[in-house]
Coordinates of C-alpha atoms in Angstrom, one line a residue:
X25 CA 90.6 103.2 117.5
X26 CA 92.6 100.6 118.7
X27 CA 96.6 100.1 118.7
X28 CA 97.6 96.3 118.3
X29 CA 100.9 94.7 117.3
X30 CA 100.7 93.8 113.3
X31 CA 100.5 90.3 112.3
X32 CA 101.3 88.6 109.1
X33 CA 97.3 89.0 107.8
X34 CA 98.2 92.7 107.9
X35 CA 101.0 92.7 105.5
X36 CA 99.0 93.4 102.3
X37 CA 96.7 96.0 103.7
X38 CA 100.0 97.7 105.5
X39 CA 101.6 97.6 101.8
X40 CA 98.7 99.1 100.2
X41 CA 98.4 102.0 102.6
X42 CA 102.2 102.6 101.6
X43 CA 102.2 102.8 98.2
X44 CA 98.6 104.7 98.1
X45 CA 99.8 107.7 100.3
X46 CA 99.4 110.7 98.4
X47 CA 102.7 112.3 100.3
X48 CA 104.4 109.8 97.7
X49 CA 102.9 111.0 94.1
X50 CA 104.9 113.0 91.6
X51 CA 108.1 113.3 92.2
X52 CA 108.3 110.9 95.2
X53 CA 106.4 107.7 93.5
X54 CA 109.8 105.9 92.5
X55 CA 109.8 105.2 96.7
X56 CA 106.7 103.4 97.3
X57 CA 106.5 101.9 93.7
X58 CA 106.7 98.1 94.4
X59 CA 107.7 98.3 98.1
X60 CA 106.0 95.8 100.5
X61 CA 105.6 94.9 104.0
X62 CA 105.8 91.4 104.3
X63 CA 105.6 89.2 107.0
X64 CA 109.0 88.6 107.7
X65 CA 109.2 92.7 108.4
X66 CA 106.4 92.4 110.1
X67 CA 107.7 89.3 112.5
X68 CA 111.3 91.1 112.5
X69 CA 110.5 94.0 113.9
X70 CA 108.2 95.9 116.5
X71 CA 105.2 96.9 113.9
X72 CA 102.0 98.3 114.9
X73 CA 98.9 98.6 113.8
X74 CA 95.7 101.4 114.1
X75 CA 92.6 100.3 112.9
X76 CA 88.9 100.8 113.5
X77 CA 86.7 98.2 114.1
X78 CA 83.7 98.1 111.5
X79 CA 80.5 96.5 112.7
X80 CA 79.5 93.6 111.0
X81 CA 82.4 93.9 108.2
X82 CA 84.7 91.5 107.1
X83 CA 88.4 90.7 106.8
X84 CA 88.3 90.5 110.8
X85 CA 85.8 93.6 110.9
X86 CA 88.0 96.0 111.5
X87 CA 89.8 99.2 108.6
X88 CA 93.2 100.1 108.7
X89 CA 94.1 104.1 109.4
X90 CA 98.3 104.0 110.3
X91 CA 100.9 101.7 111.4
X92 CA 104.5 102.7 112.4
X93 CA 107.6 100.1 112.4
X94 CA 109.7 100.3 115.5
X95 CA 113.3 99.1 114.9
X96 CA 114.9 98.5 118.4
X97 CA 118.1 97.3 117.6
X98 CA 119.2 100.7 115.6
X99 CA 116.6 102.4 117.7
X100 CA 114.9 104.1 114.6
X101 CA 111.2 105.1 113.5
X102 CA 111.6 103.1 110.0
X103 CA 108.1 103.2 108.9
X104 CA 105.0 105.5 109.7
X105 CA 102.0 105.7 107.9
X106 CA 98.6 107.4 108.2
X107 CA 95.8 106.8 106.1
X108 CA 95.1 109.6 103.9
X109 CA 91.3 109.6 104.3
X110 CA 91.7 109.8 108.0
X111 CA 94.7 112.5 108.8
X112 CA 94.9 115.4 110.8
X113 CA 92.2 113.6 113.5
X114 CA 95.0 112.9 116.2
X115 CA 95.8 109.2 114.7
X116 CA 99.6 109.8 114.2
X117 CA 99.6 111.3 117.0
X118 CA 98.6 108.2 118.9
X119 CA 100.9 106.2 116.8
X120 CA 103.9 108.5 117.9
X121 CA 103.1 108.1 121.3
X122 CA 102.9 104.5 121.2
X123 CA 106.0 104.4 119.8
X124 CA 107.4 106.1 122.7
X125 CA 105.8 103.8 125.0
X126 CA 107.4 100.9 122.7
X127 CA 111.0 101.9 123.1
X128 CA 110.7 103.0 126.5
X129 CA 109.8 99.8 127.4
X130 CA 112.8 98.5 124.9
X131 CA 114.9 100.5 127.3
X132 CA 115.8 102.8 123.8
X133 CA 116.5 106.8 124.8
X134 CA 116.1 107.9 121.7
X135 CA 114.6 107.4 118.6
X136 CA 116.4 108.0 115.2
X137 CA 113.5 109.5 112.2
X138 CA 114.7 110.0 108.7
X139 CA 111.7 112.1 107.7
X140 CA 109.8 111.7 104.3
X141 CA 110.2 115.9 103.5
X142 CA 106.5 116.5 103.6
X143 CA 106.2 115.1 106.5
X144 CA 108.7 117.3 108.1
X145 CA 105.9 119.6 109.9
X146 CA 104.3 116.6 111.6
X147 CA 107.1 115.4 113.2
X148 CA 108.0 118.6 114.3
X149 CA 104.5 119.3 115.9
X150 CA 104.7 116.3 117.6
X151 CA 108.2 116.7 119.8
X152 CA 110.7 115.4 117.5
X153 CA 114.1 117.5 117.6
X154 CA 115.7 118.2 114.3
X155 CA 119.5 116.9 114.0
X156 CA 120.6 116.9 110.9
X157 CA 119.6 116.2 106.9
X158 CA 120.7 112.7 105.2
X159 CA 122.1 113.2 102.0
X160 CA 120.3 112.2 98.8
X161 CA 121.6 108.5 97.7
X162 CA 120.9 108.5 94.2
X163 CA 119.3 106.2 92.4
X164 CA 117.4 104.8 95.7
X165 CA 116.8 108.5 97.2
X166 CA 116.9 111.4 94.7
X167 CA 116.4 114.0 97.9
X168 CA 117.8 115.1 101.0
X169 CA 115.5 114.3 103.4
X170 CA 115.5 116.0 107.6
X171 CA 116.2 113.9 110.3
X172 CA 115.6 113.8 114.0
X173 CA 115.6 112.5 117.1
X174 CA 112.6 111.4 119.8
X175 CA 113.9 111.9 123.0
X176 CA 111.9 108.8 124.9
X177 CA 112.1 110.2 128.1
X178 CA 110.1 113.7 127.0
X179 CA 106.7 112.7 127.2
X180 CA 105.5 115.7 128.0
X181 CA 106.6 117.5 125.1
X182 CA 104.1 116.3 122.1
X183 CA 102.2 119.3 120.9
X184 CA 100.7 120.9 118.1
X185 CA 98.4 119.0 115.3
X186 CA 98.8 115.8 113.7

């Protein structure tokens, strides 16, 4: 698996991972249903892609299994996705601590994550400090959701299974 910086060919297949993640059926469909990652996200902001190369396939020969979305200027984990087909084998994992390296390098401390609420155990597992819950914002958000904080400089500290 290789970690490479998105580019705009990657905005549908990003999309579709999005809105096909099974952390988003029943009751937490109306989030994904018509969002996109275009390329103007994609060029705006520090987004990453993880994908496998396939021998002798097409579309660049190579799958998609996660991205993230680095936004430097609020210093916030906007988007992180894993394919579904491929969790719990390290890849968010990886992604996490590429992001690390990302806003390190940004000169960003820490690192803001409003968390999807099933995905509140994998962030945990994988150092991220809880500080607070955001507030449901009905119609757009009909849940609270946890929140928490990457400290950049504790590399040391991502454990557990992702």
């Amino acid at each position: 698996m290789v970690i490479r910086r998105a580019v705009e060919r990657d905005a549908g297949r990003l999309t579709r991972l999005v809105r096909s993640s099974k952390a988003y059926e029943g009751c937490y469909s109306s989030m994904v249903e018509g969002y996109r990652v275009g390329p103007d996200y994609i060029e705006a902001h520090r987004v990453f892609v993880a994908v496998e190369e396939i021998p002798g396939g097409e579309g660049g020969g190579e799958r998609v299994v996660g991205f993230y979305a680095l936004l430097v200027e609020a210093a916030e984990l906007d988007l992180m996705f894993v394919s579904d087909q491929v969790q719990g084998y390290g890849i968010g994992r990886r992604l996490v601590e590429h992001m690390r390296g990302e806003a390190r390098s940004a000169g960003i401390e820490r690192v803001r994550v409003v968390s999807h609420p099933p995905a509140e155990g994998f962030y945990r597992s994988v150092g991220a400090r809880p500080v607070g819950t955001v507030p449901a914002n009905p119609p757009a958000v009909m849940w609270d959701r946890p929140e928490f904080v990457f400290l950049v400089s504790d590399i040391g500290e991502v454990g557990g299974g992702g």
